[in-house]
Tab-separated table of C-alpha atoms in Angstrom:
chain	number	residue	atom	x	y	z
Q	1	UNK	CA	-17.682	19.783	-11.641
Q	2	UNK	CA	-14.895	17.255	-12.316
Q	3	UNK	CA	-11.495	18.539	-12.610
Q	4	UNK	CA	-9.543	15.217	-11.170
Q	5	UNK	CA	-7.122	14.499	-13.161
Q	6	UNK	CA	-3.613	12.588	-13.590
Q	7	UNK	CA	-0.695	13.406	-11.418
Q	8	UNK	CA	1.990	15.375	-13.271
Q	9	UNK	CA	5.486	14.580	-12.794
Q	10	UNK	CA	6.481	16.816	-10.462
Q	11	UNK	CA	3.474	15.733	-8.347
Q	12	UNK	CA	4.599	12.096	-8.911
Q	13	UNK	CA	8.392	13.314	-8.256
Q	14	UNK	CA	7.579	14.940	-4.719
Q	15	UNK	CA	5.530	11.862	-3.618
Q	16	UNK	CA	8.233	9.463	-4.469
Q	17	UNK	CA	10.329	10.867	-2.334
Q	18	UNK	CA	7.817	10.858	0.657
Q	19	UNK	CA	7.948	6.835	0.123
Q	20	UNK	CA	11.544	6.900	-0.058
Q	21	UNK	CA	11.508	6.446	3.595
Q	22	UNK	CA	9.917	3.058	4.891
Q	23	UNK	CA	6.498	3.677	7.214
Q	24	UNK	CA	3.431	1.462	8.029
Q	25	UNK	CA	0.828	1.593	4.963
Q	26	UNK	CA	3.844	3.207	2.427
Q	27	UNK	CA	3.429	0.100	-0.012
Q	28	UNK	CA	-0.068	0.487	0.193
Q	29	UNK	CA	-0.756	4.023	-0.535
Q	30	UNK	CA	1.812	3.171	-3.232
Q	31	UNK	CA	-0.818	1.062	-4.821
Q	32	UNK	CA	-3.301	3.324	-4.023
Q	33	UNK	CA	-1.838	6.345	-6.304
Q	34	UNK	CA	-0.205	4.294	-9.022
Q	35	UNK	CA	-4.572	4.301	-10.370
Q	36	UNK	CA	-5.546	7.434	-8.243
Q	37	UNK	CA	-6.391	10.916	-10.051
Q	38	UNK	CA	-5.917	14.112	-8.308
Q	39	UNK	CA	-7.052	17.695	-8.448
Q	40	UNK	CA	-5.429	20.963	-7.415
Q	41	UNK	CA	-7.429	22.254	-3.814
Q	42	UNK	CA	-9.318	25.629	-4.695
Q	43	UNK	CA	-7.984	28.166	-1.913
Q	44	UNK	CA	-6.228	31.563	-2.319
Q	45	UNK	CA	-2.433	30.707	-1.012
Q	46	UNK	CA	-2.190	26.849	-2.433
Q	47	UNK	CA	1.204	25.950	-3.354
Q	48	UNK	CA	0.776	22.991	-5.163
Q	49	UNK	CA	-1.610	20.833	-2.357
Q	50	UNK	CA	-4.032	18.198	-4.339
Q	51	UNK	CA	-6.677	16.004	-3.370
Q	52	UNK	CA	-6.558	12.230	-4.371
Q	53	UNK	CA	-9.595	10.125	-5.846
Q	54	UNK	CA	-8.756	6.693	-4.607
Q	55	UNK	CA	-10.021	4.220	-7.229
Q	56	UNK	CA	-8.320	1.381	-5.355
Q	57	UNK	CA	-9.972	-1.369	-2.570
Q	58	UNK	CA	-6.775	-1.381	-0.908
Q	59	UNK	CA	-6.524	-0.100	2.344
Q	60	UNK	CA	-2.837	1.617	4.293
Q	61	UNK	CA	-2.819	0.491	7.588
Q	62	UNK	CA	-1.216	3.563	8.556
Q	63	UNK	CA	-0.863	4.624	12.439
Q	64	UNK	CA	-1.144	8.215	12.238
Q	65	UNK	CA	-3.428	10.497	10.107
Q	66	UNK	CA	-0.090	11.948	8.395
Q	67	UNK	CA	2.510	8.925	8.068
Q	68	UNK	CA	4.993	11.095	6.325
Q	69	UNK	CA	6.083	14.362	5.836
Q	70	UNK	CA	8.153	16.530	4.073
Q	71	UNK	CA	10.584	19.415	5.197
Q	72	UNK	CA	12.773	21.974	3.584
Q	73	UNK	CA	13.586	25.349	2.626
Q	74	UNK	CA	12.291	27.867	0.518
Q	75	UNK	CA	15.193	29.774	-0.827
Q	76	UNK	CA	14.490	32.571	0.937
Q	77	UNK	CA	14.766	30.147	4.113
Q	78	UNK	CA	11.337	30.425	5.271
Q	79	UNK	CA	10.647	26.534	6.031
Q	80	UNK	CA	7.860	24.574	3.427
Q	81	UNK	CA	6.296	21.437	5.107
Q	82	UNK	CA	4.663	18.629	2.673
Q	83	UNK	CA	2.130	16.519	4.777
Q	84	UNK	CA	0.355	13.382	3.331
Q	85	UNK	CA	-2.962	13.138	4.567
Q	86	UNK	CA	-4.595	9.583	4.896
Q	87	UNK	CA	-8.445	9.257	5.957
Q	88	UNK	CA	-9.707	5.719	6.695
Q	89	UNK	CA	-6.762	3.460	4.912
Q	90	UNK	CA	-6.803	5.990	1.876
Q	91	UNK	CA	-4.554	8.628	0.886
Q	92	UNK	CA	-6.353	11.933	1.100
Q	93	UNK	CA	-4.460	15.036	0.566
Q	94	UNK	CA	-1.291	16.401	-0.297
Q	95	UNK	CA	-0.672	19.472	1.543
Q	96	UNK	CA	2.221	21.475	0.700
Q	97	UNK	CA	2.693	24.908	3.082
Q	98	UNK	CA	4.936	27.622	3.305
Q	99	UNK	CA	5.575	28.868	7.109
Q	100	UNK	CA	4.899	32.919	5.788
Q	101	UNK	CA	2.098	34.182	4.229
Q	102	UNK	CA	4.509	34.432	0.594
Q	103	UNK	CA	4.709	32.587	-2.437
Q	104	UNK	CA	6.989	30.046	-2.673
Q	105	UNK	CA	9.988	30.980	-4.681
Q	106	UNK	CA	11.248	28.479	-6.608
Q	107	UNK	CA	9.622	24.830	-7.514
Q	108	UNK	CA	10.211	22.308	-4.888
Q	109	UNK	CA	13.303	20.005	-5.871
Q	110	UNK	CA	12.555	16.968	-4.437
Q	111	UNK	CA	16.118	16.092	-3.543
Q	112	UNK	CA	16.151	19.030	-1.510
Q	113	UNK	CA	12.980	17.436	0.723
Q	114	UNK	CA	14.071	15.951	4.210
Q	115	UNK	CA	11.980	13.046	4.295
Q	116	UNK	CA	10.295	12.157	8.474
Q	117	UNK	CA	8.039	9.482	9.187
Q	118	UNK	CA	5.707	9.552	11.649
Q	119	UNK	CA	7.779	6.561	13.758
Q	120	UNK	CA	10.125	9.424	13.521
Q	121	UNK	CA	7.867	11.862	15.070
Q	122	UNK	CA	6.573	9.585	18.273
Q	123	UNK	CA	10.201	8.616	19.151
Q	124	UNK	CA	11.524	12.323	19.566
């Protein structure tokens, strides 16, 4: 069955700020999901992780399976990461994951969203 569909807002909102931060392959997975659609991943404790159709040719030369990530707290300051998955040049997955086996409290703000690269990462 097909349920891809268009990213919403927020989805579109929470990525945007992943690619405010510069990182090998961000213009091109920028391409990539300005045509992709998306659908919501079927498992029992998903906060809001999707899975991308690429419909694109172009490829991210990216150096690390997740370029980017995201960081920040849930209000009741358990930590939620954001990772951005890219298989093979093309963006993959967006997992979002809360570090206790809760629901999230309150939708992710995406000013609230520390932004790391993967550069970021290798040079701690």
């Amino acid at each position: 069955m097909n349920n891809f569909r268009k990213l919403t807002d927020y989805e579109a909102n929470i990525l945007e700020k992943l690619f405010s931060r510069e990182f090998p392959g961000r213009e091109a997975l920028r391409t990539q999901i300005s045509t992709c659609l998306v659908k919501t991943i079927e498992y029992g404790d998903n906060y809001g992780s999707i899975e991308f159709k690429v419909n694109s040719d172009v490829k991210a030369d990216v150096t690390n399976r997740i370029p980017v990530l995201g960081h920040l707290k849930d209000t009741d300051g358990i930590p939620i990461d954001i990772y951005l998955h890219v298989i093979d040049g093309k963006v993959d997955e967006l997992e979002i994951v809360k570090a206790a086996d809760s629901p999230i409290k309150q939708k992710i703000n995406p000013s609230t969203i520390e932004v790391i690269t993967d550069q970021e990462v290798i040079h701690q």
